[in-house]
Tab-separated table of C-alpha atoms and ligand atoms in Angstrom:
chain	number	residue	atom	x	y	z
Z	1	UNK	CA	38.988	-68.212	-48.148
Z	2	UNK	CA	37.446	-65.332	-47.148
Z	3	UNK	CA	33.320	-66.200	-46.019
Z	4	UNK	CA	31.151	-63.871	-48.408
Z	5	UNK	CA	27.804	-62.144	-46.994
Z	6	UNK	CA	24.666	-62.681	-48.066
Z	7	UNK	CA	22.443	-59.673	-49.109
Z	8	UNK	CA	19.917	-58.065	-46.573
Z	9	UNK	CA	17.506	-58.168	-49.693
Z	10	UNK	CA	17.127	-61.535	-50.560
Z	11	UNK	CA	19.571	-63.856	-48.155
Z	12	UNK	CA	21.725	-64.976	-51.305
Z	13	UNK	CA	25.515	-65.354	-50.752
Z	14	UNK	CA	27.330	-62.146	-52.160
Z	15	UNK	CA	29.660	-62.778	-54.999
Z	16	UNK	CA	32.395	-60.261	-57.015
Z	17	UNK	CA	33.267	-62.021	-59.856
Z	18	UNK	CA	30.186	-62.223	-62.503
Z	19	UNK	CA	27.999	-59.790	-63.538
Z	20	UNK	CA	25.221	-62.572	-64.196
Z	21	UNK	CA	25.381	-64.801	-61.536
Z	22	UNK	CA	22.848	-64.964	-58.519
Z	23	UNK	CA	24.518	-62.517	-55.860
Z	24	UNK	CA	26.687	-59.966	-57.705
Z	25	UNK	CA	27.967	-57.052	-56.141
Z	26	UNK	CA	30.510	-54.730	-56.820
Z	27	UNK	CA	33.532	-55.832	-55.069
Z	28	UNK	CA	33.557	-52.011	-53.344
Z	29	UNK	CA	30.669	-52.832	-51.672
Z	30	UNK	CA	32.503	-55.227	-49.277
Z	31	UNK	CA	33.559	-52.933	-48.078
Z	32	UNK	CA	29.736	-51.940	-45.969
Z	33	UNK	CA	28.428	-52.712	-43.111
Z	34	UNK	CA	25.597	-54.230	-44.922
Z	35	UNK	CA	26.304	-55.054	-48.327
Z	36	UNK	CA	22.762	-56.040	-50.724
Z	37	UNK	CA	22.911	-57.434	-54.437
Z	38	UNK	CA	22.941	-55.637	-57.523
Z	39	UNK	CA	19.750	-57.271	-58.255
Z	40	UNK	CA	17.720	-55.955	-54.908
Z	41	UNK	CA	19.872	-52.772	-55.201
Z	42	UNK	CA	17.787	-52.488	-58.674
Z	43	UNK	CA	15.306	-53.269	-57.501
Z	44	UNK	CA	15.194	-51.083	-54.359
Z	45	UNK	CA	16.423	-48.472	-56.426
Z	46	UNK	CA	14.246	-48.863	-59.635
Z	47	UNK	CA	12.151	-51.139	-58.840
Z	48	UNK	CA	12.778	-53.249	-61.776
Z	49	UNK	CA	14.657	-56.828	-62.480
Z	50	UNK	CA	17.489	-58.508	-63.373
Z	51	UNK	CA	16.910	-62.060	-64.674
Z	52	UNK	CA	19.341	-64.166	-62.911
Z	53	UNK	CA	20.355	-67.760	-64.096
Z	54	UNK	CA	17.918	-69.407	-61.063
Z	55	UNK	CA	16.818	-72.756	-62.428
Z	56	UNK	CA	13.867	-74.189	-61.861
Z	57	UNK	CA	15.664	-77.483	-60.071
Z	58	UNK	CA	17.793	-75.612	-57.634
Z	59	UNK	CA	15.042	-74.481	-56.264
Z	60	UNK	CA	13.659	-77.923	-56.204
Z	61	UNK	CA	16.225	-78.492	-54.199
Z	62	UNK	CA	16.963	-76.207	-52.172
Z	63	UNK	CA	12.970	-76.718	-50.969
Z	64	UNK	CA	13.804	-80.693	-51.260
Z	65	UNK	CA	16.525	-80.134	-48.166
Z	66	UNK	CA	13.199	-78.870	-46.175
Z	67	UNK	CA	12.278	-82.459	-45.699
Z	68	UNK	CA	15.492	-83.666	-44.153
Z	69	UNK	CA	14.497	-80.596	-41.409
Z	70	UNK	CA	12.110	-80.909	-38.678
Z	71	UNK	CA	10.188	-77.849	-38.097
Z	72	UNK	CA	6.279	-76.605	-38.534
Z	73	UNK	CA	6.079	-75.652	-42.722
Z	74	UNK	CA	3.661	-72.598	-43.486
Z	75	UNK	CA	3.069	-73.130	-46.431
Z	76	UNK	CA	1.298	-69.343	-48.243
Z	77	UNK	CA	-1.085	-69.222	-51.151
Z	78	UNK	CA	-1.988	-65.991	-52.725
Z	79	UNK	CA	-5.667	-66.254	-52.234
Z	80	UNK	CA	-6.884	-64.216	-55.801
Z	81	UNK	CA	-4.751	-67.125	-57.092
Z	82	UNK	CA	-5.533	-70.263	-55.630
Z	83	UNK	CA	-4.258	-72.179	-58.256
Z	84	UNK	CA	-1.551	-70.986	-59.841
Z	85	UNK	CA	-0.148	-70.032	-56.732
Z	86	UNK	CA	-0.096	-74.032	-54.951
Z	87	UNK	CA	2.834	-75.393	-54.760
Z	88	UNK	CA	2.001	-79.193	-56.160
Z	89	UNK	CA	4.780	-81.246	-55.594
Z	90	UNK	CA	5.050	-79.747	-51.095
Z	91	UNK	CA	3.930	-82.678	-49.498
Z	92	UNK	CA	6.969	-84.567	-51.199
Z	93	UNK	CA	9.228	-82.292	-49.858
Z	94	UNK	CA	7.730	-82.027	-46.554
Z	95	UNK	CA	8.650	-85.204	-44.897
Z	96	UNK	CA	6.289	-85.360	-41.892
Z	97	UNK	CA	6.245	-82.176	-40.706
Z	98	UNK	CA	2.727	-80.672	-40.241
Z	99	UNK	CA	1.728	-77.874	-42.724
Z	100	UNK	CA	0.117	-74.746	-41.853
Z	101	UNK	CA	-1.770	-72.727	-45.479
Z	102	UNK	CA	-1.925	-68.999	-45.629
Z	103	UNK	CA	-3.760	-67.141	-47.669
Z	104	UNK	CA	-3.291	-63.909	-48.521
Z	105	UNK	CA	-4.071	-60.615	-49.791
Z	106	UNK	CA	-7.535	-61.023	-48.480
Z	107	UNK	CA	-7.484	-57.066	-48.612
Z	108	UNK	CA	-8.511	-57.232	-52.061
Z	109	UNK	CA	-11.574	-59.678	-51.916
Z	110	UNK	CA	-14.911	-57.389	-51.182
Z	111	UNK	CA	-17.030	-57.200	-47.856
Z	112	UNK	CA	-19.980	-59.009	-48.385
Z	113	UNK	CA	-17.894	-61.977	-48.601
Z	114	UNK	CA	-17.747	-64.229	-45.928
Z	115	UNK	CA	-14.696	-65.065	-44.298
Z	116	UNK	CA	-15.419	-68.497	-43.415
Z	117	UNK	CA	-17.034	-69.591	-46.543
Z	118	UNK	CA	-13.732	-68.750	-47.859
Z	119	UNK	CA	-11.472	-70.700	-45.553
Z	120	UNK	CA	-13.596	-74.227	-46.089
Z	121	UNK	CA	-13.337	-73.675	-49.600
Z	122	UNK	CA	-8.976	-73.209	-49.058
Z	123	UNK	CA	-9.642	-76.859	-47.079
Z	124	UNK	CA	-12.173	-78.892	-49.465
Z	125	UNK	CA	-9.362	-77.018	-52.008
Z	126	UNK	CA	-6.285	-78.199	-50.274
Z	127	UNK	CA	-7.436	-81.843	-48.991
Z	128	UNK	CA	-8.552	-82.244	-53.127
Z	129	UNK	CA	-5.157	-81.698	-53.899
Z	130	UNK	CA	-3.679	-83.659	-50.729
Z	131	UNK	CA	-2.360	-81.619	-47.930
Z	132	UNK	CA	-3.622	-82.263	-44.708
Z	133	UNK	CA	-2.520	-78.175	-43.090
Z	134	UNK	CA	-3.233	-78.320	-39.538
Z	135	UNK	CA	-5.019	-74.826	-40.219
Z	136	UNK	CA	-5.735	-72.229	-42.215
Z	137	UNK	CA	-5.675	-69.237	-42.030
Z	138	UNK	CA	-6.937	-66.151	-44.044
Z	139	UNK	CA	-4.952	-62.752	-44.243
Z	140	UNK	CA	-3.383	-59.346	-45.352
Z	141	UNK	CA	0.146	-59.270	-44.898
Z	142	UNK	CA	0.023	-56.299	-46.537
Z	143	UNK	CA	-2.661	-54.638	-43.743
Z	144	UNK	CA	-1.290	-56.464	-41.636
Z	145	UNK	CA	-5.129	-57.637	-40.489
Z	146	UNK	CA	-5.162	-61.530	-38.800
Z	147	UNK	CA	-1.704	-61.187	-38.602
Z	148	UNK	CA	-1.443	-61.637	-34.208
Z	149	UNK	CA	-3.755	-64.822	-35.416
Z	150	UNK	CA	-1.775	-66.411	-37.525
Z	151	UNK	CA	1.774	-65.430	-35.831
Z	152	UNK	CA	0.170	-67.270	-33.355
Z	153	UNK	CA	-0.854	-70.416	-34.269
Z	154	UNK	CA	2.774	-70.499	-35.828
Z	155	UNK	CA	4.864	-70.130	-32.120
Z	156	UNK	CA	1.709	-73.268	-30.844
Z	157	UNK	CA	1.957	-75.404	-34.071
Z	158	UNK	CA	6.284	-75.148	-33.994
Z	159	UNK	CA	6.261	-76.683	-30.845
Z	160	UNK	CA	9.695	-75.558	-30.021
Z	161	UNK	CA	11.238	-76.449	-33.721
Z	162	UNK	CA	11.983	-74.327	-37.147
Z	163	UNK	CA	9.463	-72.093	-39.363
Z	164	UNK	CA	9.673	-72.939	-42.500
Z	165	UNK	CA	7.975	-70.265	-45.491
Z	166	UNK	CA	7.784	-70.996	-48.444
Z	167	UNK	CA	5.478	-70.377	-51.601
Z	168	UNK	CA	5.855	-69.397	-54.670
Z	169	UNK	CA	7.004	-66.435	-56.236
Z	170	UNK	CA	4.581	-62.905	-55.538
Z	171	UNK	CA	1.764	-64.562	-52.665
Z	172	UNK	CA	3.191	-61.928	-50.725
Z	173	UNK	CA	5.687	-64.648	-48.594
Z	174	UNK	CA	8.881	-60.928	-48.546
Z	175	UNK	CA	5.240	-58.734	-46.878
Z	176	UNK	CA	4.358	-61.011	-44.705
Z	177	UNK	CA	7.555	-61.536	-43.251
Z	178	UNK	CA	8.258	-58.203	-42.996
Z	179	UNK	CA	5.778	-58.414	-41.251
Z	180	UNK	CA	6.561	-60.811	-38.452
Z	181	UNK	CA	9.613	-59.303	-38.248
Z	182	UNK	CA	8.371	-56.051	-37.526
Z	183	UNK	CA	5.812	-56.553	-35.201
Z	184	UNK	CA	8.495	-58.857	-33.461
Z	185	UNK	CA	11.115	-56.276	-33.403
Z	186	UNK	CA	9.895	-53.003	-34.355
Z	187	UNK	CA	12.305	-53.005	-37.354
Z	188	UNK	CA	11.112	-51.929	-41.224
Z	189	UNK	CA	11.456	-53.249	-44.090
Z	190	UNK	CA	14.269	-56.107	-43.976
Z	191	UNK	CA	13.967	-58.351	-46.833
Z	192	UNK	CA	12.613	-56.797	-50.561
Z	193	UNK	CA	9.270	-56.688	-51.719
Z	194	UNK	CA	8.780	-56.059	-55.652
Z	195	UNK	CA	5.434	-56.309	-58.048
Z	196	UNK	CA	7.746	-58.803	-60.275
Z	197	UNK	CA	7.668	-62.209	-59.747
Z	198	UNK	CA	10.718	-64.187	-58.596
Z	199	UNK	CA	12.719	-61.664	-56.223
Z	200	UNK	CA	13.432	-64.278	-53.181
Z	201	UNK	CA	16.545	-66.143	-53.244
Z	202	UNK	CA	19.135	-68.523	-51.086
Z	203	UNK	CA	17.242	-68.863	-47.637
Z	204	UNK	CA	16.870	-66.392	-45.124
Z	205	UNK	CA	17.309	-67.204	-41.593
Z	206	UNK	CA	14.973	-65.016	-38.848
Z	207	UNK	CA	16.303	-66.123	-34.841
Z	208	UNK	CA	12.992	-66.724	-33.165
Z	209	UNK	CA	13.442	-65.995	-29.172
Z	210	UNK	CA	14.215	-69.831	-27.971
Z	211	UNK	CA	16.857	-70.323	-29.681
Z	212	UNK	CA	14.794	-71.677	-33.416
Z	213	UNK	CA	14.113	-70.234	-35.794
Z	214	UNK	CA	12.118	-69.339	-39.401
Z	215	UNK	CA	13.270	-69.235	-42.673
Z	216	UNK	CA	12.619	-67.767	-46.593
Z	217	UNK	CA	12.439	-69.559	-48.783
Z	218	UNK	CA	12.539	-69.004	-52.066
Z	219	UNK	CA	10.016	-68.329	-54.627
Z	220	UNK	CA	8.823	-71.234	-56.445
Z	221	UNK	CA	7.636	-69.997	-60.323
Z	222	UNK	CA	4.396	-71.073	-61.245
Z	223	UNK	CA	4.450	-70.948	-64.754
Z	224	UNK	CA	1.610	-71.607	-65.691
Z	225	UNK	CA	0.694	-68.399	-63.053
Z	226	UNK	CA	-1.223	-65.442	-65.639
Z	227	UNK	CA	1.075	-63.041	-64.142
Z	228	UNK	CA	4.053	-64.819	-65.728
Z	229	UNK	CA	2.572	-64.909	-69.209
Z	230	UNK	CA	2.119	-59.895	-68.207
Z	231	UNK	CA	5.376	-58.129	-69.172
Z	232	UNK	CA	5.435	-56.339	-65.967
Z	233	UNK	CA	4.425	-53.084	-67.825
Z	234	UNK	CA	0.544	-54.631	-67.335
Z	235	UNK	CA	1.241	-56.474	-64.167
Z	236	UNK	CA	-1.202	-53.828	-62.233
Z	237	UNK	CA	-3.476	-53.354	-64.527
Z	238	UNK	CA	-5.288	-57.034	-63.752
Z	239	UNK	CA	-3.040	-57.560	-60.457
Z	240	UNK	CA	-5.576	-56.635	-58.145
Z	241	UNK	CA	-4.188	-53.132	-55.891
Z	242	UNK	CA	-7.358	-52.501	-53.610
Z	243	UNK	CA	-10.684	-54.442	-52.595
Z	244	UNK	CA	-12.709	-55.648	-56.209
Z	245	UNK	CA	-15.921	-53.724	-56.939
Z	246	UNK	CA	-18.502	-56.468	-57.996
Z	247	UNK	CA	-20.040	-55.720	-61.623
Z	248	UNK	CA	-23.716	-56.493	-62.753
Z	249	UNK	CA	-24.490	-57.836	-65.680
Z	250	UNK	CA	-27.860	-58.601	-67.140
Z	251	UNK	CA	-26.977	-60.963	-70.162
Z	252	UNK	CA	-29.157	-63.408	-72.475
Z	253	UNK	CA	-27.846	-66.620	-73.886
Z	254	UNK	CA	-25.968	-65.975	-76.948
Z	255	UNK	CA	-23.689	-63.316	-75.459
Z	256	UNK	CA	-20.097	-62.923	-73.790
Z	257	UNK	CA	-18.458	-60.741	-72.094
Z	258	UNK	CA	-14.710	-60.402	-72.180
Z	259	UNK	CA	-12.336	-59.083	-69.956
Z	260	UNK	CA	-9.224	-57.717	-72.063
Z	261	UNK	CA	-7.820	-60.090	-73.953
Z	262	UNK	CA	-7.081	-62.223	-71.027
Z	263	UNK	CA	-10.703	-64.400	-70.764
Z	264	UNK	CA	-13.874	-64.540	-72.595
Z	265	UNK	CA	-17.316	-66.097	-71.007
Z	266	UNK	CA	-19.900	-67.480	-72.804
Z	267	UNK	CA	-22.836	-67.166	-72.041
Z	268	UNK	CA	-24.681	-70.932	-73.892
Z	269	UNK	CA	-27.553	-71.934	-72.528
Z	270	UNK	CA	-30.101	-70.364	-69.720
Z	271	UNK	CA	-32.904	-67.848	-68.448
Z	272	UNK	CA	-31.434	-64.175	-68.969
Z	273	UNK	CA	-29.628	-64.009	-65.479
Z	274	UNK	CA	-26.937	-62.663	-63.941
Z	275	UNK	CA	-23.089	-62.603	-63.225
Z	276	UNK	CA	-21.224	-61.161	-61.382
Z	277	UNK	CA	-17.647	-60.008	-62.173
Z	278	UNK	CA	-14.338	-59.623	-59.808
Z	279	UNK	CA	-12.125	-58.611	-60.929
Z	280	UNK	CA	-9.215	-55.699	-60.961
Z	281	UNK	CA	-11.747	-53.026	-60.809
Z	282	UNK	CA	-9.845	-51.603	-63.808
Z	283	UNK	CA	-9.758	-54.231	-65.782
Z	284	UNK	CA	-12.189	-53.135	-69.126
Z	285	UNK	CA	-14.828	-54.789	-70.065
Z	286	UNK	CA	-16.575	-55.954	-73.128
Z	287	UNK	CA	-19.932	-57.003	-74.201
Z	288	UNK	CA	-20.470	-58.632	-77.645
Z	289	UNK	CA	-22.817	-61.000	-79.606
Z	290	UNK	CA	-21.939	-65.000	-79.294
Z	291	UNK	CA	-21.204	-65.581	-82.656
Z	292	UNK	CA	-19.619	-62.285	-83.051
Z	293	UNK	CA	-16.798	-63.096	-80.232
Z	294	UNK	CA	-14.530	-64.840	-82.652
Z	295	UNK	CA	-13.845	-62.545	-85.215
Z	296	UNK	CA	-14.326	-60.310	-82.518
Z	297	UNK	CA	-10.980	-61.731	-80.985
Z	298	UNK	CA	-9.279	-62.127	-84.072
Z	299	UNK	CA	-8.886	-58.459	-85.044
Z	300	UNK	CA	-9.449	-56.746	-82.098
Z	301	UNK	CA	-7.059	-58.415	-79.684
Z	302	UNK	CA	-5.080	-55.980	-78.552
Z	303	UNK	CA	-6.317	-53.016	-79.154
Z	304	UNK	CA	-10.309	-52.697	-78.317
Z	305	UNK	CA	-9.882	-56.762	-76.376
Z	306	UNK	CA	-6.719	-55.124	-74.595
Z	307	UNK	CA	-5.655	-55.694	-71.576
Z	308	UNK	CA	-2.471	-56.568	-72.620
Z	309	UNK	CA	-1.976	-54.211	-75.837
Z	310	UNK	CA	-0.842	-55.004	-79.484
Z	311	UNK	CA	3.635	-55.107	-77.437
Z	312	UNK	CA	2.788	-57.081	-75.838
Z	313	UNK	CA	-0.300	-59.575	-76.788
Z	314	UNK	CA	2.032	-62.370	-78.867
Z	315	UNK	CA	3.574	-63.131	-75.492
Z	316	UNK	CA	-0.477	-63.888	-74.135
Z	317	UNK	CA	-1.100	-68.227	-75.074
Z	318	UNK	CA	-4.128	-69.008	-76.859
Z	319	UNK	CA	-7.289	-68.746	-75.040
Z	320	UNK	CA	-8.561	-72.994	-74.523
Z	321	UNK	CA	-12.427	-73.365	-73.565
Z	322	UNK	CA	-13.580	-74.936	-70.442
Z	323	UNK	CA	-17.802	-75.518	-70.757
Z	324	UNK	CA	-19.658	-76.015	-67.429
Z	325	UNK	CA	-23.541	-77.458	-66.536
Z	326	UNK	CA	-24.467	-75.301	-63.837
Z	327	UNK	CA	-26.915	-76.881	-62.079
Z	328	UNK	CA	-26.531	-74.527	-58.438
Z	329	UNK	CA	-27.590	-70.504	-58.792
Z	330	UNK	CA	-24.704	-68.544	-56.884
Z	331	UNK	CA	-21.944	-70.743	-58.566
Z	332	UNK	CA	-18.322	-69.472	-58.577
Z	333	UNK	CA	-16.441	-69.122	-62.119
Z	334	UNK	CA	-12.969	-69.441	-61.208
Z	335	UNK	CA	-9.692	-67.793	-63.243
Z	336	UNK	CA	-6.600	-68.143	-60.638
Z	337	UNK	CA	-4.609	-64.997	-60.987
Z	338	UNK	CA	-7.621	-63.363	-62.367
Z	339	UNK	CA	-10.874	-63.359	-60.316
Z	340	UNK	CA	-14.030	-64.888	-60.588
Z	341	UNK	CA	-17.577	-64.934	-62.361
Z	342	UNK	CA	-20.484	-65.009	-60.412
Z	343	UNK	CA	-23.198	-66.660	-61.471
Z	344	UNK	CA	-26.471	-66.022	-60.241
Z	345	UNK	CA	-29.000	-68.221	-61.431
Z	346	UNK	CA	-29.670	-72.368	-61.735
Z	347	UNK	CA	-29.307	-74.332	-64.614
Z	348	UNK	CA	-27.239	-71.922	-67.000
Z	349	UNK	CA	-24.741	-73.499	-69.454
Z	350	UNK	CA	-21.641	-71.497	-69.895
Z	351	UNK	CA	-18.292	-70.956	-71.452
Z	352	UNK	CA	-14.501	-69.846	-70.020
Z	353	UNK	CA	-12.080	-69.172	-72.007
Z	354	UNK	CA	-9.118	-68.884	-70.127
Z	355	UNK	CA	-4.774	-68.692	-71.709
Z	356	UNK	CA	-3.564	-71.756	-72.309
Z	357	UNK	CA	-2.226	-73.619	-68.897
Z	358	UNK	CA	-4.225	-71.357	-66.469
Z	359	UNK	CA	-6.601	-73.050	-64.265
Z	360	UNK	CA	-10.968	-72.377	-65.094
Z	361	UNK	CA	-12.564	-73.689	-61.646
Z	362	UNK	CA	-16.275	-73.990	-60.535
Z	363	UNK	CA	-16.755	-73.472	-56.483
Z	364	UNK	CA	-19.864	-72.390	-54.461
Z	365	UNK	CA	-20.228	-68.359	-54.326
Z	366	UNK	CA	-18.183	-66.981	-51.465
Z	367	UNK	CA	-21.054	-64.519	-51.465
O	1	GDP	P1	7.212	-62.596	-53.073
O	1	GDP	O1	6.960	-62.971	-54.304
O	1	GDP	O2	6.102	-64.378	-52.576
O	1	GDP	O3	7.692	-62.699	-51.871
O	1	GDP	O4	6.143	-62.062	-52.531
O	1	GDP	P2	5.872	-59.846	-52.182
O	1	GDP	O5	5.702	-60.028	-51.285
O	1	GDP	O6	7.501	-59.433	-53.114
O	1	GDP	O7	5.182	-59.495	-52.496
O	1	GDP	C1	4.245	-59.902	-53.893
O	1	GDP	C2	3.662	-58.492	-53.962
O	1	GDP	O8	1.773	-58.425	-53.280
O	1	GDP	C3	3.649	-57.324	-54.490
O	1	GDP	O9	2.979	-56.113	-55.541
O	1	GDP	C4	3.009	-56.761	-52.760
O	1	GDP	O10	2.284	-55.252	-52.555
O	1	GDP	C5	1.468	-57.613	-52.988
O	1	GDP	N1	0.900	-58.400	-51.562
O	1	GDP	C6	1.747	-58.207	-49.957
O	1	GDP	N2	0.741	-59.169	-49.517
O	1	GDP	C7	-0.060	-58.476	-49.651
O	1	GDP	C8	-1.401	-57.937	-49.011
O	1	GDP	O11	-1.983	-58.307	-48.183
O	1	GDP	N3	-2.197	-58.011	-49.986
O	1	GDP	C9	-2.661	-56.897	-51.910
O	1	GDP	N4	-3.432	-56.500	-52.057
O	1	GDP	N5	-1.318	-57.371	-52.183
O	1	GDP	C10	-0.225	-57.978	-50.776
C-alpha cells in the first residue's frame, strides 16, 4: 500500500475516495510535491468552510493519547472567551505533564486594562477550574506581542521534551503556531487559519532543533461557545477585530441595555450608576425601560435588536437570566465570547441575560 501524504493545511492524512470525508483531495493532486486537502484549499482560496464528519469523540480520542506521552502541554485560551474556550476535561487527559496556560488575543483588550490583573484573574480561574499551570502568559499571536516570552517559557518548561499545543477551536492556535514557525524558521504561513471555528484536524508535527517536536493537536469544538450559535456570516460582528473602545452608559435603576439580540442587562436596584460596555466596537447597543424590555425583545429581535438578523435569529438559543447582587464598585459582569460590562458603583443589583449555555460570571474589574 502506498503511504498517503498529509495535508499541508490541516495535517490530516490525504484520501482520494470519499469526497465528504476528512482529507479528501482529487487523485491528480497526489502528483504534486505538496498536497492540500479540498477543505483547506477551499478555505484558503474562498474563505468558506466545508462540513466534515469528524465527531467530538474523534477529537477526544486524539487528545486522550496525550496522557500517554511525556512533554509540556501548552494550553491556549481566548482571553475574550475564557469560559467558552476552556477545555473542562484537560486535567484528565494530560496525566502528570506540566501545563503552560497561554491567553491569546491580548490586542483586543483596551489599553487601560492592566496585564497583571488579567494574569491574576486567569490564575484564580484556572485554579478554581482544577488546573495548576506552571505559568500563565498573555499574548497576541496576531500582533506578535508577548510571543518571544512565550517561546522562551516553552523552551524552559519543556526541559528537552516534546510540546503539545491544545486549545478549543478559534482560540488562535494556528496563528500562534504559525508565528512560532515564522520566528524560528523565517517561513510564512504554514497552517491554515480562518474566521471559522474548527479548521485544524489531525496532529501536525513541527520538528524542534534538539530532536523533539512541537505538536499541533486538533481544536475541540466547545458547543456552548457563543460563536457556535452565530452564523459564520455574522461572526464578524461579534468577534472584535481591534482594540475594544469602552462605551459608558449612565443608568437609573429600571433601565435595560440590549447588546444586539445576543445579551440583555437590567439595572434592577441601586443609585444612578455608570456601566461601561466592552464589546466589539460595531455591535449595536439599545437602551430601553426595564418594564418594556420583554415585549421589545419578543417583537424586535432580529430587526431593531440585531445581530443575529432575521435570517438567523431562530438559531439563537433563548436568553437565560442570571441575577447578581454586586457589593464592590468596579465589578465586571462577563458574557463569555461577547465581552463584559463594568459596574462602576457599589451596591447594585443587576440581571444579565445570555443565550442558554453561554456562561455569565463576575470578577473584579481588569481596569
Ligand atoms: P484556531 O482555530 O485555534 O487554530 O484559530 P485560528 O488561528 O484559525 O484563529 C481564529 C481566529 O482568531 C481568526 O479569525 C484569527 O485571525 C483570530 N486570531 C488569532 N489570534 C489572534 C490574536 O492574537 N488577536 C486577535 N484579535 N485575533 C486573533
